[in-house]
Structures are given as C-alpha cells and as structure tokens.
Amino acid sequence: MMANTGDISAGYDTNPAASMSLHSDAYTELEWFDADRERILLRSWQWVCHIEKLRTPGSYVATEVAGQPLIVLRDRSGELRAFYNVCKHRAHHLLEGEGTIAKIVCPYHAWSYHLDGALGAARHTSHVADFDKSSICLDGVLVEAFAGFVYVNLDSTARPLAEQTGALAAEIAHWAPDVEELTFAHRLNYEIDSNWKNVVDNFLECYHCHVAHKDFVSLVDMDTYTVTTHGIYSSHMAQAGKTANTAYDVSGATVTDHAVWWLWPNTCMMRYPGRGNFIVLNIIPVSATKTLETYDFFLESAEPNDAEIESIRYLDEVLQVEDIGLVESVQRGMTTPAFTQGRIVSDPSGSGLSEHALHHFHGLVLNAYGATS
C-alpha cells in the first residue's frame, strides 16, 4: 500500500520555474522504494548489455532486473529472446554468467530446454501421469535491440522501446555512429549509500559542476552545454574545451563533443572527448538508501590506450569520488527534519546550469506513482 500520492506530489508544478523538487520521502521511505520497484522498475525498459555479447546463435547473458533473474539469448534462427532464469521443474536457476550454448540445461535435475524456451527433455518422466512435455516452456520476457544495446522489460504490455523513445536512436547514431562496432573494454563498480533517484538527479544537472567538478568543467566548453528533455529521455550536449584541461589528455582526439543521454528510468549513456567510445552507466536500485552503479566502457579496442586508461582513472578516482560524496551527503540531509523539498533552479535557455532535466525526471516518477494527471 503506497502512501498518499497527494503528499508526495505537493509542491510539484509542471512549470519547472515554479516547481519544488520531489518530496524527500520518495528518497528515504521504504514504501516509496517499493513503489519504485512495482511502478517503475518492473514496468520500464532496462539495459542488459552491448549487442556484441549476443551476436551469434547460442550466445547468452544471465542477468537480474529488479530482483528478477533473467536469461537473454540469441536463438538458432537469430532471434533475440529473453526468459525468466527459472526452471519449470523446481525453480532452480538455469544459467549463470555469459557464454554460448546449444541448449539450456538445468544444473539441478538436467531438464533441458531449446533456445526458444520449449522443454526438450525431462529425465525419468515417462511414468509421470499426464506429463505433457509440449505444454512446458520457459516464461518469456520482452527484449529489444536498440541503438547498439539490448534491453528487457518485465511488463508484457509495454510499448516497444524504439516507439517510446522517438528520436533517441537517431541522436545516438548521429553522435556515435560507431556504437555497434565498439567492444567492451572495462567495467567500474560502485556501492553508494543513497537512494537511486538521488543518483539520477545528480546526473541530470550540471548546476553543481563548476562548484564540485573543477576538472570536468575544463574538459568541456560549459558555454556550449545545453540540455533538452524529450518524452522519456533527455540529451546533454557540449563541445570539448578549446584549451588544455585538468581531467585527462585529449590531444589527438577524434571525438570532440560531449554527448550524453539519460533514458528513463536509470540508464545513462555517454560519449566523451577522445577516441571512439561509448560509456553506459547502469544505476541499479538496491534499497531505499543503497544503489549499485556499473560503468561499462566500450572502445575501439578491448585494450584501452594510454589516454583511455587516463580517462578511466579520472572518472574512477576523481569524478566518481566527487559525485558519490555529493549524493551520499544529500541522502543524509534528506533524513533530517531540516529538509523536505527545495526549489528547482530552471533556466529557460536550457543551459547546463539548469535543473529542468531533473524536474522532467521528477514528473515521470510522479506520473508512474499515479500522483499526476
């Protein structure tokens, strides 16, 4: 049972210049984290991996979305499929990690399934009454290849991601035309003592950048930074800085723009100055006050060059340290009686110093809660 949606939406205005931020209860109370899971995570498209992991028939990835174990694979006909990673016999997990298989075999009792999910064989069932092998199949989940990556949705009634996102795929193709040809090179992992929505909020505005990210604002030309909101995503664009920066070396860079996208509710995609690259930040809600993050780097080669090693180090040892400190401090502040909501700082020009993309996110959250019309 969710708390009163009227209370959680109090102060929100569809005009960002007149709006308060999302109520702090949404970041601290268990009932609202439960609402996040039921109303948002279980009903939205969730990032799984780069398409390179599932190019060939038999390739698979085992993953988890909102606590639900899943398998995503390419079947023998070349079709992408996704299933709950649960055997229909006694509910054991079927696959772990990633790899290539000819069939799915349960490690508990060796029931085996074809790659289309149909039961192929079940040991010693010839004397089981009314046992109809043809009626048993793994439970399917919506899956879609989109802009070089694979996504799943646990809501069987969800509209296709490509349909929901409008021009996003074309934007990514324009700014990162090589995205499908890039290869996985590195992953960074973080545990953060903050609600996942605080992490998203922080990502969606650069109002804090001049204050908290001195090196970052030397990497990009903040005068060119613009933020544009769309239906379920926002675009954050800037040109690379034109003088030497203190973040990492970009001399000889072939990518000279900073192109970033946020996709509802918790996927962030980035194209930083440097060699051909694409970074996916997956923000994984764990509890009302804990979040996991994965940063996956996709580069022109599986081995980062010296400049890319430096850029990964910058993100890991500088930028992330700064951002994690910020969101954990905000989370602590939200648990005190001193804070309920704050004003949205909105710039009608859509500059990087505006919080209108954060406000856009809050509107989608409230709409998912059923708190807005």
GROMACS .gro file of C-alpha atoms in nm:
model
  373
    1MET     CA    1   0.000   0.000   0.000
    2MET     CA    2   0.156   0.326  -0.110
    3ALA     CA    3   0.148   0.641   0.097
    4ASN     CA    4  -0.073   0.931  -0.009
    5THR     CA    5   0.025   1.035  -0.362
    6GLY     CA    6  -0.109   1.384  -0.291
    7ASP     CA    7   0.153   1.428  -0.020
    8ILE     CA    8   0.437   1.308  -0.242
    9SER     CA    9   0.338   1.542  -0.528
   10ALA     CA   10   0.283   1.852  -0.311
   11GLY     CA   11   0.492   2.139  -0.441
   12TYR     CA   12   0.546   1.993  -0.786
   13ASP     CA   13   0.445   2.216  -1.075
   14THR     CA   14   0.456   2.126  -1.443
   15ASN     CA   15   0.644   2.452  -1.496
   16PRO     CA   16   0.999   2.390  -1.370
   17ALA     CA   17   1.045   2.759  -1.289
   18ALA     CA   18   0.756   2.734  -1.042
   19SER     CA   19   0.824   2.387  -0.905
   20MET     CA   20   0.966   2.232  -0.593
   21SER     CA   21   1.179   1.919  -0.614
   22LEU     CA   22   1.046   1.573  -0.541
   23HIS     CA   23   0.940   1.521  -0.178
   24SER     CA   24   1.220   1.377   0.038
   25ASP     CA   25   1.001   1.085   0.150
   26ALA     CA   26   1.039   0.945  -0.202
   27TYR     CA   27   1.412   0.907  -0.132
   28THR     CA   28   1.401   0.777   0.225
   29GLU     CA   29   1.085   0.574   0.293
   30LEU     CA   30   1.059   0.202   0.222
   31GLU     CA   31   0.704   0.230   0.088
   32TRP     CA   32   0.825   0.459  -0.189
   33PHE     CA   33   1.112   0.229  -0.274
   34ASP     CA   34   0.852  -0.046  -0.306
   35ALA     CA   35   0.661   0.187  -0.537
   36ASP     CA   36   0.979   0.240  -0.741
   37ARG     CA   37   1.012  -0.133  -0.787
   38GLU     CA   38   0.647  -0.205  -0.866
   39ARG     CA   39   0.554   0.108  -1.062
   40ILE     CA   40   0.884   0.189  -1.234
   41LEU     CA   41   1.149  -0.085  -1.250
   42LEU     CA   42   0.913  -0.373  -1.327
   43ARG     CA   43   0.740  -0.168  -1.598
   44SER     CA   44   1.029   0.000  -1.780
   45TRP     CA   45   1.295  -0.096  -2.031
   46GLN     CA   46   1.614  -0.200  -1.852
   47TRP     CA   47   1.962  -0.210  -2.005
   48VAL     CA   48   2.132  -0.550  -2.028
   49CYS     CA   49   2.444  -0.538  -2.247
   50HIS     CA   50   2.608  -0.433  -2.572
   51ILE     CA   51   2.478  -0.620  -2.876
   52GLU     CA   52   2.825  -0.774  -2.928
   53LYS     CA   53   2.756  -1.024  -2.648
   54LEU     CA   54   2.454  -1.161  -2.832
   55ARG     CA   55   2.552  -1.151  -3.197
   56THR     CA   56   2.579  -1.526  -3.262
   57PRO     CA   57   2.318  -1.802  -3.224
   58GLY     CA   58   2.351  -1.967  -2.885
   59SER     CA   59   2.511  -1.668  -2.714
   60TYR     CA   60   2.350  -1.575  -2.383
   61VAL     CA   61   2.373  -1.340  -2.086
   62ALA     CA   62   2.225  -1.415  -1.743
   63THR     CA   63   2.123  -1.101  -1.558
   64GLU     CA   64   1.887  -0.963  -1.295
   65VAL     CA   65   1.630  -0.685  -1.316
   66ALA     CA   66   1.451  -0.556  -1.005
   67GLY     CA   67   1.545  -0.876  -0.825
   68GLN     CA   68   1.415  -1.099  -1.106
   69PRO     CA   69   1.664  -1.347  -1.264
   70LEU     CA   70   1.663  -1.342  -1.643
   71ILE     CA   71   1.831  -1.504  -1.944
   72VAL     CA   72   1.877  -1.310  -2.267
   73LEU     CA   73   1.995  -1.509  -2.568
   74ARG     CA   74   2.011  -1.540  -2.945
   75ASP     CA   75   1.826  -1.849  -3.065
   76ARG     CA   76   1.929  -2.071  -3.357
   77SER     CA   77   1.722  -1.870  -3.606
   78GLY     CA   78   1.895  -1.550  -3.498
   79GLU     CA   79   1.606  -1.411  -3.293
   80LEU     CA   80   1.669  -1.234  -2.963
   81ARG     CA   81   1.480  -1.392  -2.675
   82ALA     CA   82   1.456  -1.338  -2.301
   83PHE     CA   83   1.320  -1.568  -2.031
   84TYR     CA   84   1.297  -1.585  -1.656
   85ASN     CA   85   1.606  -1.776  -1.546
   86VAL     CA   86   1.392  -2.029  -1.361
   87CYS     CA   87   1.347  -2.399  -1.434
   88LYS     CA   88   0.984  -2.510  -1.466
   89HIS     CA   89   1.058  -2.823  -1.265
   90ARG     CA   90   1.178  -2.700  -0.925
   91ALA     CA   91   1.263  -2.330  -0.984
   92HIS     CA   92   1.642  -2.365  -0.991
   93HIS     CA   93   1.844  -2.103  -1.184
   94LEU     CA   94   1.929  -2.235  -1.528
   95LEU     CA   95   2.232  -2.035  -1.641
   96GLU     CA   96   2.499  -1.816  -1.485
   97GLY     CA   97   2.724  -1.550  -1.636
   98GLU     CA   98   2.750  -1.543  -2.013
   99GLY     CA   99   2.869  -1.766  -2.296
  100THR     CA  100   2.748  -1.984  -2.581
  101ILE     CA  101   2.521  -2.287  -2.554
  102ALA     CA  102   2.341  -2.535  -2.780
  103LYS     CA  103   2.059  -2.581  -2.529
  104ILE     CA  104   1.964  -2.473  -2.178
  105VAL     CA  105   2.027  -2.745  -1.921
  106CYS     CA  106   1.920  -2.708  -1.560
  107PRO     CA  107   2.211  -2.792  -1.327
  108TYR     CA  108   1.972  -2.937  -1.066
  109HIS     CA  109   1.792  -3.225  -1.243
  110ALA     CA  110   1.913  -3.176  -1.603
  111TRP     CA  111   1.582  -3.077  -1.757
  112SER     CA  112   1.682  -2.922  -2.089
  113TYR     CA  113   1.519  -2.652  -2.298
  114HIS     CA  114   1.555  -2.547  -2.659
  115LEU     CA  115   1.673  -2.192  -2.723
  116ASP     CA  116   1.314  -2.090  -2.798
  117GLY     CA  117   1.229  -2.184  -2.437
  118ALA     CA  118   1.040  -2.505  -2.513
  119LEU     CA  119   1.115  -2.807  -2.294
  120GLY     CA  120   1.328  -3.052  -2.487
  121ALA     CA  121   1.388  -3.333  -2.239
  122ALA     CA  122   1.297  -3.421  -1.881
  123ARG     CA  123   1.469  -3.724  -1.727
  124HIS     CA  124   1.262  -4.018  -1.598
  125THR     CA  125   0.921  -3.866  -1.667
  126SER     CA  126   0.779  -4.146  -1.879
  127HIS     CA  127   0.569  -4.271  -1.587
  128VAL     CA  128   0.455  -3.929  -1.463
  129ALA     CA  129   0.080  -3.907  -1.504
  130ASP     CA  130  -0.045  -3.665  -1.768
  131PHE     CA  131   0.301  -3.527  -1.827
  132ASP     CA  132   0.285  -3.324  -2.149
  133LYS     CA  133   0.631  -3.206  -2.243
  134SER     CA  134   0.495  -2.987  -2.522
  135SER     CA  135   0.297  -2.776  -2.275
  136ILE     CA  136   0.605  -2.670  -2.077
  137CYS     CA  137   0.802  -2.365  -2.180
  138LEU     CA  138   1.014  -2.104  -2.004
  139ASP     CA  139   0.831  -1.781  -1.924
  140GLY     CA  140   0.923  -1.519  -2.180
  141VAL     CA  141   1.011  -1.153  -2.127
  142LEU     CA  142   1.008  -0.864  -2.376
  143VAL     CA  143   1.350  -0.799  -2.527
  144GLU     CA  144   1.469  -0.544  -2.781
  145ALA     CA  145   1.789  -0.445  -2.957
  146PHE     CA  146   1.811  -0.066  -2.953
  147ALA     CA  147   2.089   0.173  -3.059
  148GLY     CA  148   2.362  -0.089  -3.022
  149PHE     CA  149   2.243  -0.237  -2.692
  150VAL     CA  150   1.996  -0.492  -2.556
  151TYR     CA  151   1.712  -0.406  -2.321
  152VAL     CA  152   1.441  -0.608  -2.148
  153ASN     CA  153   1.103  -0.520  -1.999
  154LEU     CA  154   0.916  -0.732  -1.744
  155ASP     CA  155   0.586  -0.568  -1.836
  156SER     CA  156   0.437  -0.781  -2.112
  157THR     CA  157   0.211  -0.492  -2.219
  158ALA     CA  158   0.491  -0.237  -2.261
  159ARG     CA  159   0.522  -0.049  -2.589
  160PRO     CA  160   0.845  -0.113  -2.784
  161LEU     CA  161   1.140   0.093  -2.665
  162ALA     CA  162   1.205   0.230  -3.014
  163GLU     CA  163   0.846   0.352  -3.026
  164GLN     CA  164   0.863   0.515  -2.683
  165THR     CA  165   1.191   0.697  -2.743
  166GLY     CA  166   1.118   0.879  -3.067
  167ALA     CA  167   1.439   1.034  -3.199
  168LEU     CA  168   1.681   0.889  -2.942
  169ALA     CA  169   1.819   0.613  -3.167
  170ALA     CA  170   1.881   0.866  -3.444
  171GLU     CA  171   2.056   1.101  -3.199
  172ILE     CA  172   2.287   0.826  -3.078
  173ALA     CA  173   2.358   0.718  -3.436
  174HIS     CA  174   2.445   1.077  -3.525
  175TRP     CA  175   2.683   1.142  -3.234
  176ALA     CA  176   2.818   0.785  -3.203
  177PRO     CA  177   2.789   0.623  -3.548
  178ASP     CA  178   3.036   0.352  -3.447
  179VAL     CA  179   2.847   0.243  -3.134
  180GLU     CA  180   2.758  -0.106  -3.260
  181GLU     CA  181   3.116  -0.178  -3.369
  182LEU     CA  182   3.277  -0.079  -3.039
  183THR     CA  183   3.385  -0.351  -2.799
  184PHE     CA  184   3.372  -0.391  -2.422
  185ALA     CA  185   3.696  -0.277  -2.258
  186HIS     CA  186   3.640  -0.209  -1.888
  187ARG     CA  187   3.385  -0.203  -1.606
  188LEU     CA  188   3.381   0.007  -1.289
  189ASN     CA  189   3.156  -0.090  -0.996
  190TYR     CA  190   3.035   0.124  -0.707
  191GLU     CA  191   2.820   0.081  -0.398
  192ILE     CA  192   2.656   0.408  -0.297
  193ASP     CA  193   2.476   0.490   0.028
  194SER     CA  194   2.199   0.678  -0.144
  195ASN     CA  195   1.859   0.627  -0.300
  196TRP     CA  196   1.885   0.565  -0.673
  197LYS     CA  197   1.678   0.873  -0.755
  198ASN     CA  198   1.938   1.097  -0.591
  199VAL     CA  199   2.197   0.942  -0.821
  200VAL     CA  200   1.979   1.015  -1.125
  201ASP     CA  201   1.908   1.370  -1.001
  202ASN     CA  202   2.280   1.441  -0.974
  203PHE     CA  203   2.345   1.306  -1.323
  204LEU     CA  204   2.073   1.521  -1.477
  205GLU     CA  205   2.204   1.864  -1.386
  206CYS     CA  206   2.536   2.039  -1.422
  207TYR     CA  207   2.437   2.330  -1.198
  208HIS     CA  208   2.679   2.174  -0.949
  209CYS     CA  209   2.963   2.120  -1.197
  210HIS     CA  210   3.151   2.448  -1.157
  211VAL     CA  211   3.137   2.403  -0.781
  212ALA     CA  212   3.211   2.032  -0.744
  213HIS     CA  213   3.384   1.924  -1.069
  214LYS     CA  214   3.667   2.168  -1.137
  215ASP     CA  215   3.841   1.928  -1.375
  216PHE     CA  216   3.527   1.838  -1.568
  217VAL     CA  217   3.442   2.198  -1.649
  218SER     CA  218   3.789   2.232  -1.804
  219LEU     CA  219   3.720   1.925  -2.021
  220VAL     CA  220   3.403   2.062  -2.185
  221ASP     CA  221   3.308   2.409  -2.300
  222MET     CA  222   3.034   2.487  -2.049
  223ASP     CA  223   2.920   2.786  -2.257
  224THR     CA  224   2.801   2.534  -2.520
  225TYR     CA  225   2.636   2.296  -2.271
  226THR     CA  226   2.265   2.251  -2.349
  227VAL     CA  227   2.008   2.013  -2.202
  228THR     CA  228   1.694   1.909  -2.390
  229THR     CA  229   1.414   1.696  -2.245
  230HIS     CA  230   1.202   1.459  -2.451
  231GLY     CA  231   0.929   1.208  -2.365
  232ILE     CA  232   1.131   0.951  -2.166
  233TYR     CA  233   1.484   1.075  -2.219
  234SER     CA  234   1.699   1.386  -2.211
  235SER     CA  235   2.003   1.494  -2.414
  236HIS     CA  236   2.303   1.675  -2.262
  237MET     CA  237   2.538   1.818  -2.524
  238ALA     CA  238   2.854   2.026  -2.517
  239GLN     CA  239   3.165   2.083  -2.723
  240ALA     CA  240   3.504   1.983  -2.588
  241GLY     CA  241   3.702   2.257  -2.421
  242LYS     CA  242   3.930   2.450  -2.652
  243THR     CA  243   4.225   2.478  -2.414
  244ALA     CA  244   4.426   2.230  -2.208
  245ASN     CA  245   4.219   2.063  -1.937
  246THR     CA  246   4.299   1.910  -1.599
  247ALA     CA  247   4.084   1.597  -1.641
  248TYR     CA  248   4.271   1.384  -1.897
  249ASP     CA  249   4.468   1.420  -2.220
  250VAL     CA  250   4.252   1.470  -2.530
  251SER     CA  251   4.529   1.571  -2.770
  252GLY     CA  252   4.471   1.389  -3.097
  253ALA     CA  253   4.109   1.316  -3.006
  254THR     CA  254   3.880   1.205  -3.288
  255VAL     CA  255   3.569   1.267  -3.076
  256THR     CA  256   3.548   1.636  -2.992
  257ASP     CA  257   3.199   1.655  -2.843
  258HIS     CA  258   3.050   1.565  -2.507
  259ALA     CA  259   2.723   1.384  -2.587
  260VAL     CA  260   2.521   1.237  -2.302
  261TRP     CA  261   2.176   1.084  -2.277
  262TRP     CA  262   1.959   0.978  -1.987
  263LEU     CA  263   1.694   0.715  -2.062
  264TRP     CA  264   1.407   0.659  -1.822
  265PRO     CA  265   1.439   0.545  -1.558
  266ASN     CA  266   1.801   0.452  -1.478
  267THR     CA  267   2.019   0.420  -1.789
  268CYS     CA  268   2.280   0.685  -1.869
  269MET     CA  269   2.485   0.687  -2.190
  270MET     CA  270   2.792   0.897  -2.260
  271ARG     CA  271   3.026   0.982  -2.546
  272TYR     CA  272   3.328   1.169  -2.406
  273PRO     CA  273   3.605   1.353  -2.593
  274GLY     CA  274   3.882   1.116  -2.701
  275ARG     CA  275   3.898   0.816  -2.931
  276GLY     CA  276   3.576   0.644  -3.044
  277ASN     CA  277   3.396   0.547  -2.723
  278PHE     CA  278   3.064   0.492  -2.552
  279ILE     CA  279   3.003   0.459  -2.179
  280VAL     CA  280   2.691   0.311  -2.018
  281LEU     CA  281   2.614   0.391  -1.658
  282ASN     CA  282   2.358   0.149  -1.517
  283ILE     CA  283   2.204   0.278  -1.193
  284ILE     CA  284   2.075  -0.025  -1.001
  285PRO     CA  285   1.837   0.037  -0.708
  286VAL     CA  286   1.906  -0.195  -0.414
  287SER     CA  287   1.711  -0.045  -0.124
  288ALA     CA  288   1.566   0.288  -0.019
  289THR     CA  289   1.915   0.401   0.081
  290LYS     CA  290   2.155   0.194  -0.132
  291THR     CA  291   2.238   0.193  -0.501
  292LEU     CA  292   2.481  -0.002  -0.720
  293GLU     CA  293   2.641   0.150  -1.027
  294THR     CA  294   2.819  -0.013  -1.317
  295TYR     CA  295   3.017   0.190  -1.569
  296ASP     CA  296   3.083  -0.009  -1.886
  297PHE     CA  297   3.337   0.135  -2.131
  298PHE     CA  298   3.303   0.040  -2.498
  299LEU     CA  299   3.605   0.140  -2.705
  300GLU     CA  300   3.763   0.084  -3.045
  301SER     CA  301   3.971  -0.198  -2.894
  302ALA     CA  302   3.935  -0.427  -2.593
  303GLU     CA  303   4.259  -0.284  -2.454
  304PRO     CA  304   4.236   0.086  -2.365
  305ASN     CA  305   4.518   0.302  -2.493
  306ASP     CA  306   4.718   0.527  -2.261
  307ALA     CA  307   4.479   0.823  -2.298
  308GLU     CA  308   4.178   0.599  -2.228
  309ILE     CA  309   4.345   0.449  -1.923
  310GLU     CA  310   4.392   0.804  -1.801
  311SER     CA  311   4.028   0.894  -1.874
  312ILE     CA  312   3.903   0.583  -1.690
  313ARG     CA  313   4.126   0.671  -1.397
  314TYR     CA  314   3.986   1.025  -1.396
  315LEU     CA  315   3.629   0.902  -1.392
  316ASP     CA  316   3.704   0.642  -1.123
  317GLU     CA  317   3.937   0.834  -0.891
  318VAL     CA  318   3.813   1.190  -0.936
  319LEU     CA  319   3.469   1.238  -1.092
  320GLN     CA  320   3.301   0.943  -0.922
  321VAL     CA  321   3.457   1.025  -0.585
  322GLU     CA  322   3.315   1.376  -0.618
  323ASP     CA  323   2.968   1.262  -0.727
  324ILE     CA  324   2.936   0.983  -0.472
  325GLY     CA  325   3.030   1.224  -0.197
  326LEU     CA  326   2.760   1.462  -0.319
  327VAL     CA  327   2.473   1.214  -0.338
  328GLU     CA  328   2.560   1.046  -0.007
  329SER     CA  329   2.560   1.387   0.163
  330VAL     CA  330   2.223   1.470   0.005
  331GLN     CA  331   2.082   1.136   0.122
  332ARG     CA  332   2.191   1.207   0.480
  333GLY     CA  333   2.039   1.552   0.462
  334MET     CA  334   1.708   1.413   0.342
  335THR     CA  335   1.674   1.201   0.656
  336THR     CA  336   1.679   1.508   0.880
  337PRO     CA  337   1.380   1.728   0.974
  338ALA     CA  338   1.562   2.021   0.812
  339PHE     CA  339   1.468   1.927   0.454
  340THR     CA  340   1.151   1.828   0.272
  341GLN     CA  341   1.182   1.989  -0.071
  342GLY     CA  342   1.388   2.254  -0.248
  343ARG     CA  343   1.323   2.488  -0.540
  344ILE     CA  344   1.409   2.379  -0.891
  345VAL     CA  345   1.658   2.618  -1.050
  346SER     CA  346   1.542   2.648  -1.409
  347ASP     CA  347   1.698   2.838  -1.699
  348PRO     CA  348   1.457   2.877  -1.993
  349SER     CA  349   1.753   2.872  -2.233
  350GLY     CA  350   1.815   2.507  -2.141
  351SER     CA  351   2.173   2.564  -2.033
  352GLY     CA  352   2.384   2.319  -1.839
  353LEU     CA  353   2.330   2.531  -1.528
  354SER     CA  354   1.958   2.449  -1.526
  355GLU     CA  355   1.777   2.174  -1.333
  356HIS     CA  356   1.491   2.132  -1.581
  357ALA     CA  357   1.601   1.777  -1.674
  358LEU     CA  358   1.586   1.684  -1.305
  359HIS     CA  359   1.233   1.831  -1.295
  360HIS     CA  360   1.146   1.629  -1.607
  361PHE     CA  361   1.258   1.312  -1.427
  362HIS     CA  362   1.050   1.401  -1.121
  363GLY     CA  363   0.743   1.441  -1.339
  364LEU     CA  364   0.793   1.093  -1.484
  365VAL     CA  365   0.836   0.950  -1.133
  366LEU     CA  366   0.517   1.114  -1.009
  367ASN     CA  367   0.331   1.001  -1.319
  368ALA     CA  368   0.446   0.642  -1.257
  369TYR     CA  369   0.328   0.670  -0.896
  370GLY     CA  370  -0.011   0.787  -1.023
  371ALA     CA  371   0.039   1.119  -0.847
  372THR     CA  372  -0.006   1.342  -1.153
  373SER     CA  373  -0.274   1.352  -1.416
   0.00000   0.00000   0.00000
